[in-house]
Amino acid sequence: MNALKALFASLVLLFNTLIHISILLPLSLFKLVLPFRPVRRVIDAVLSAIAESWIGVNKFWMNAVGHTRWQVQGADGLRYRGWYLVSCNHQSWVDILVLQWVFNRKIPLLKFFIKHELIYVPLMGLAWWALDFPFMKRRGGASAQKDLETARKACEKFKVIPTSVISFMEGTRNTPAKHAQQQSPYQHLLKPKTGGVGMALETMGELFDCMVDVTIVYPGGVPTFMDLLTGRISEVIVHVQQRPIPKELLVDAQGRAADRAALQRWINGLWVEKDAEISQIKAGAKPR
């Protein structure tokens, strides 16, 4: 039965991706040839609608192969035409599809800062490029400066239409080995990195309605993508909080960027709360 579920889900995902990318790429090339703001505004809205349609089909097969119990709190009151800075803990590739499942057509399309190597992922790399997802090398030295410049350019593009900019501030998926290597002070989280978020606030901070702070917990254990394809995820708990962004973290009237140390302190405080929240959720969850 699991093999049949995986085959069904994989085929739907494949054809869903092929169909939507075949529509998306010609439009993105048109945008490339005519890089004018009025053209971008129209084309970007159409490209986002195509991506949302792709996500909608993914929700169909996720619901069809699994009987996942979804516990989502705090996602009400968000606006589809709003501007949001989204933050989330990161444990698995499944996190991305969970976020899309929860927020599709509730807020603007989520735009990720993603690893540069993922541009080579068949089909999806092209889709991420077409949707202006920023590809980050995430290394030190000169590459770190180049990453910040990439983030800056991406955020300038995101200002054309309402957008949700999401950052997995841990920078990578949290595993026991990475947690131990970092000697993280948090029980359930890696140390947060604020480079991408800081650039988003510098470039378009005045547009954001708030930070959408998301916490994901899998009571049955962190799932793999194969668990998702075979419907073996019993429960997903998602807590959402809308947090106001402190004004002192935005660019001031003289055009000066906020002190990055102040941003790091704010995020560290949120991380302490998130770590405690995860402990509380896990203590109260009963795996099925």
C-alpha positions as a printed NumPy array, in Angstrom:
array([[  0.   ,   0.   ,   0.   ],
       [  2.815,   2.429,   0.849],
       [  4.441,   1.713,  -2.517],
       [  1.181,   2.505,  -4.332],
       [  0.769,   5.718,  -2.357],
       [  4.325,   6.771,  -3.153],
       [  3.82 ,   5.997,  -6.846],
       [  0.556,   7.949,  -6.985],
       [  1.969,  10.948,  -5.121],
       [  5.182,  10.94 ,  -7.179],
       [  3.323,  10.832, -10.485],
       [  0.956,  13.617,  -9.493],
       [  3.885,  15.71 ,  -8.254],
       [  5.855,  15.08 , -11.459],
       [  3.051,  15.933, -13.873],
       [  1.934,  18.839, -11.706],
       [  5.463,  20.252, -11.841],
       [  5.916,  19.644, -15.584],
       [  2.624,  21.313, -16.483],
       [  3.104,  24.363, -14.284],
       [  6.748,  24.912, -15.256],
       [  5.853,  24.672, -18.944],
       [  3.552,  27.654, -18.353],
       [  5.825,  29.497, -15.958],
       [  9.103,  29.551, -17.911],
       [  7.912,  31.319, -21.093],
       [  6.376,  34.073, -18.976],
       [  9.575,  34.453, -16.952],
       [ 11.607,  34.811, -20.165],
       [  9.193,  37.521, -21.305],
       [  9.878,  39.312, -18.006],
       [ 13.609,  38.922, -18.611],
       [ 13.381,  40.547, -22.045],
       [ 11.166,  43.394, -20.804],
       [ 12.468,  44.239, -17.305],
       [ 10.203,  47.246, -16.808],
       [  8.375,  47.726, -13.523],
       [  4.824,  47.809, -15.01 ],
       [  5.586,  44.602, -16.929],
       [  7.121,  42.983, -13.843],
       [  4.081,  43.905, -11.753],
       [  1.735,  42.043, -14.115],
       [  4.008,  39.098, -14.899],
       [  5.054,  38.591, -11.265],
       [  1.406,  38.418, -10.213],
       [  0.708,  35.807, -12.907],
       [  3.809,  33.786, -11.972],
       [  2.746,  33.806,  -8.315],
       [ -0.728,  32.588,  -9.296],
       [  0.853,  29.725, -11.265],
       [  2.976,  28.759,  -8.247],
       [ -0.088,  28.894,  -5.981],
       [ -1.916,  26.58 ,  -8.384],
       [  1.029,  24.147,  -8.188],
       [  0.852,  24.268,  -4.385],
       [ -2.915,  23.656,  -4.517],
       [ -2.396,  20.412,  -6.464],
       [  0.293,  19.367,  -3.983],
       [ -2.211,  19.854,  -1.169],
       [ -4.541,  17.493,  -3.054],
       [ -2.077,  14.586,  -3.176],
       [ -0.863,  15.242,   0.378],
       [ -4.443,  14.942,   1.617],
       [ -5.148,  11.958,  -0.665],
       [ -2.269,   9.728,   0.481],
       [ -2.262,  10.644,   4.155],
       [ -4.592,  11.05 ,   7.086],
       [ -2.469,  13.668,   8.774],
       [ -3.988,  15.444,  11.728],
       [ -3.299,  19.143,  11.187],
       [ -3.294,  21.363,  14.27 ],
       [ -2.837,  24.946,  13.124],
       [ -3.173,  27.855,  15.543],
       [ -2.865,  31.579,  14.95 ],
       [ -3.085,  31.64 ,  11.138],
       [ -6.31 ,  33.675,  11.123],
       [ -6.32 ,  37.394,  10.418],
       [ -3.587,  37.314,   7.777],
       [ -4.116,  39.176,   4.485],
       [ -3.533,  37.804,   1.005],
       [ -2.517,  41.292,  -0.138],
       [ -0.295,  41.913,   2.869],
       [  3.497,  42.08 ,   3.185],
       [  5.095,  39.659,   5.629],
       [  8.494,  38.69 ,   6.98 ],
       [  8.178,  34.992,   7.862],
       [ 10.428,  33.044,  10.218],
       [ 10.309,  29.337,  11.025],
       [ 12.331,  26.585,  12.692],
       [ 13.779,  24.075,  10.227],
       [ 13.962,  20.299,  10.657],
       [ 13.132,  18.671,   7.322],
       [ 12.461,  19.269,   3.627],
       [  8.849,  18.59 ,   4.608],
       [  8.797,  21.961,   6.426],
       [  8.536,  23.778,   3.094],
       [  5.463,  21.868,   1.967],
       [  3.925,  22.246,   5.432],
       [  4.341,  26.037,   5.213],
       [  2.85 ,  26.046,   1.724],
       [ -0.051,  23.859,   2.899],
       [ -0.816,  26.265,   5.751],
       [ -0.322,  29.624,   4.018],
       [ -1.215,  29.089,   0.355],
       [ -3.54 ,  31.906,  -0.77 ],
       [ -3.757,  33.197,   2.819],
       [ -0.676,  35.362,   2.414],
       [  1.357,  36.211,  -0.708],
       [  3.543,  33.473,  -2.174],
       [  6.423,  32.554,   0.139],
       [  9.833,  33.549,  -1.281],
       [ 12.778,  31.66 ,   0.208],
       [ 16.49 ,  32.333,   0.56 ],
       [ 17.817,  28.999,  -0.723],
       [ 21.184,  27.314,  -1.156],
       [ 22.933,  28.045,  -4.449],
       [ 23.386,  24.317,  -5.138],
       [ 19.609,  23.903,  -5.423],
       [ 19.543,  25.804,  -8.708],
       [ 20.649,  22.492, -10.262],
       [ 17.622,  20.561,  -8.957],
       [ 15.762,  19.335, -12.072],
       [ 12.708,  21.469, -12.911],
       [ 12.435,  23.071,  -9.488],
       [ 15.707,  24.982,  -9.883],
       [ 14.294,  26.62 , -13.005],
       [ 11.042,  27.415, -11.201],
       [ 12.863,  29.033,  -8.264],
       [ 14.942,  31.084, -10.703],
       [ 11.823,  32.193, -12.589],
       [ 10.163,  33.249,  -9.334],
       [ 13.208,  35.332,  -8.314],
       [ 14.142,  33.191,  -5.325],
       [ 17.615,  34.356,  -4.181],
       [ 20.297,  31.656,  -4.407],
       [ 22.779,  32.001,  -1.528],
       [ 26.244,  30.391,  -1.316],
       [ 26.271,  30.714,   2.491],
       [ 30.025,  30.748,   2.956],
       [ 32.351,  33.072,   4.773],
       [ 34.55 ,  35.892,   3.536],
       [ 33.862,  37.359,   0.095],
       [ 31.042,  34.871,  -0.534],
       [ 29.199,  36.157,   2.536],
       [ 29.34 ,  39.701,   1.136],
       [ 28.135,  38.44 ,  -2.223],
       [ 25.259,  36.65 ,  -0.496],
       [ 24.178,  39.892,   1.179],
       [ 24.275,  41.677,  -2.163],
       [ 22.188,  38.87 ,  -3.691],
       [ 19.697,  39.259,  -0.846],
       [ 19.573,  43.015,  -1.376],
       [ 18.829,  42.65 ,  -5.107],
       [ 16.185,  40.01 ,  -4.427],
       [ 14.439,  42.207,  -1.873],
       [ 14.374,  45.075,  -4.366],
       [ 12.511,  42.759,  -6.769],
       [ 10.148,  41.671,  -3.995],
       [  8.942,  45.284,  -3.639],
       [  7.023,  45.115,  -6.941],
       [  3.972,  43.2  ,  -5.618],
       [  2.903,  42.051,  -2.101],
       [  5.336,  39.356,  -0.998],
       [  6.079,  37.054,   1.917],
       [  9.827,  36.797,   2.51 ],
       [ 10.709,  33.73 ,   4.558],
       [ 13.968,  32.899,   6.254],
       [ 14.962,  29.682,   7.986],
       [ 17.286,  31.568,  10.27 ],
       [ 19.03 ,  28.433,  11.489],
       [ 20.556,  28.355,   8.003],
       [ 20.22 ,  24.586,   7.653],
       [ 18.07 ,  21.708,   8.822],
       [ 18.462,  21.   ,  12.513],
       [ 19.906,  17.544,  13.234],
       [ 21.366,  16.13 ,  16.476],
       [ 24.846,  16.169,  14.905],
       [ 24.616,  19.82 ,  13.833],
       [ 23.14 ,  20.774,  17.198],
       [ 26.033,  19.138,  19.043],
       [ 28.637,  20.584,  16.682],
       [ 27.292,  24.102,  17.227],
       [ 26.995,  23.629,  20.978],
       [ 23.704,  25.451,  20.569],
       [ 22.382,  27.079,  23.744],
       [ 18.849,  26.093,  22.682],
       [ 17.334,  22.693,  23.36 ],
       [ 15.414,  22.379,  20.073],
       [ 17.014,  24.966,  17.773],
       [ 20.276,  25.87 ,  16.107],
       [ 21.731,  29.342,  16.564],
       [ 19.888,  31.918,  14.422],
       [ 21.609,  33.846,  11.624],
       [ 20.219,  37.261,  10.759],
       [ 22.01 ,  38.281,   7.54 ],
       [ 19.118,  37.645,   5.153],
       [ 16.501,  39.002,   7.532],
       [ 18.587,  42.091,   8.169],
       [ 18.865,  42.767,   4.44 ],
       [ 15.106,  42.289,   4.009],
       [ 14.44 ,  44.81 ,   6.786],
       [ 16.965,  47.257,   5.312],
       [ 15.503,  47.049,   1.822],
       [ 11.765,  46.727,   2.401],
       [ 11.202,  46.81 ,   6.155],
       [  8.726,  49.698,   5.937],
       [  6.438,  47.522,   3.775],
       [  6.102,  44.599,   6.196],
       [  2.871,  44.401,   8.163],
       [  4.585,  42.215,  10.77 ],
       [  6.761,  39.172,  11.289],
       [  4.86 ,  35.9  ,  10.949],
       [  6.664,  33.713,  13.476],
       [  5.997,  30.017,  12.739],
       [  6.807,  27.014,  14.903],
       [  6.465,  23.499,  13.451],
       [  6.459,  20.351,  15.587],
       [  6.091,  16.737,  14.412],
       [  4.915,  14.703,  17.443],
       [  5.623,  11.404,  15.653],
       [  9.225,  12.372,  14.878],
       [ 10.84 ,  14.474,  12.152],
       [  9.567,  13.109,   8.805],
       [ 11.423,  12.484,   5.571],
       [ 10.111,  13.386,   2.131],
       [  9.335,   9.679,   1.593],
       [  7.164,   9.783,   4.731],
       [  5.208,  12.58 ,   3.075],
       [  4.844,  10.678,  -0.215],
       [  3.571,   7.574,   1.559],
       [  1.258,   9.392,   3.983],
       [  3.148,   8.261,   7.087],
       [  2.987,  11.634,   8.876],
       [  0.421,  11.171,  11.626],
       [  0.307,  14.728,  12.983],
       [  1.657,  18.193,  12.277],
       [  1.413,  21.014,  14.82 ],
       [  1.863,  24.549,  13.519],
       [  1.744,  27.598,  15.788],
       [  1.697,  31.04 ,  14.18 ],
       [  2.272,  34.368,  15.932],
       [  2.072,  37.781,  14.323],
       [  4.832,  39.825,  15.902],
       [  5.276,  43.582,  15.387],
       [  8.683,  44.503,  14.024],
       [ 10.38 ,  47.015,  16.362],
       [ 10.744,  50.399,  14.665],
       [ 14.358,  50.653,  15.77 ],
       [ 15.147,  47.718,  13.458],
       [ 14.017,  49.634,  10.364],
       [ 15.949,  52.161,   8.309],
       [ 15.59 ,  55.578,   9.96 ],
       [ 14.492,  58.869,   8.391],
       [ 18.118,  59.648,   7.448],
       [ 18.428,  56.344,   5.566],
       [ 20.642,  54.695,   8.161],
       [ 20.267,  50.95 ,   8.644],
       [ 19.574,  49.525,  12.085],
       [ 22.358,  48.188,  14.256],
       [ 22.762,  44.487,  13.428],
       [ 23.557,  43.779,  17.085],
       [ 20.09 ,  45.053,  18.032],
       [ 18.525,  42.763,  15.406],
       [ 20.498,  39.798,  16.73 ],
       [ 19.336,  40.531,  20.289],
       [ 15.707,  40.7  ,  19.161],
       [ 15.971,  37.415,  17.258],
       [ 17.796,  35.739,  20.135],
       [ 14.896,  36.72 ,  22.398],
       [ 12.391,  35.236,  19.95 ],
       [ 14.488,  32.073,  19.794],
       [ 14.365,  31.69 ,  23.586],
       [ 10.552,  31.939,  23.415],
       [ 10.351,  29.531,  20.454],
       [ 12.554,  26.975,  22.211],
       [ 10.307,  27.088,  25.278],
       [  7.219,  26.866,  23.062],
       [  8.526,  23.726,  21.337],
       [  9.187,  22.133,  24.719],
       [  5.641,  22.965,  25.792],
       [  4.111,  21.616,  22.566],
       [  6.079,  18.369,  22.781],
       [  5.139,  17.897,  26.421],
       [  1.45 ,  18.258,  25.561],
       [  1.437,  16.294,  22.299],
       [  0.409,  12.658,  22.239],
       [  1.75 ,  10.855,  19.15 ],
       [ -0.867,   8.715,  17.483]])
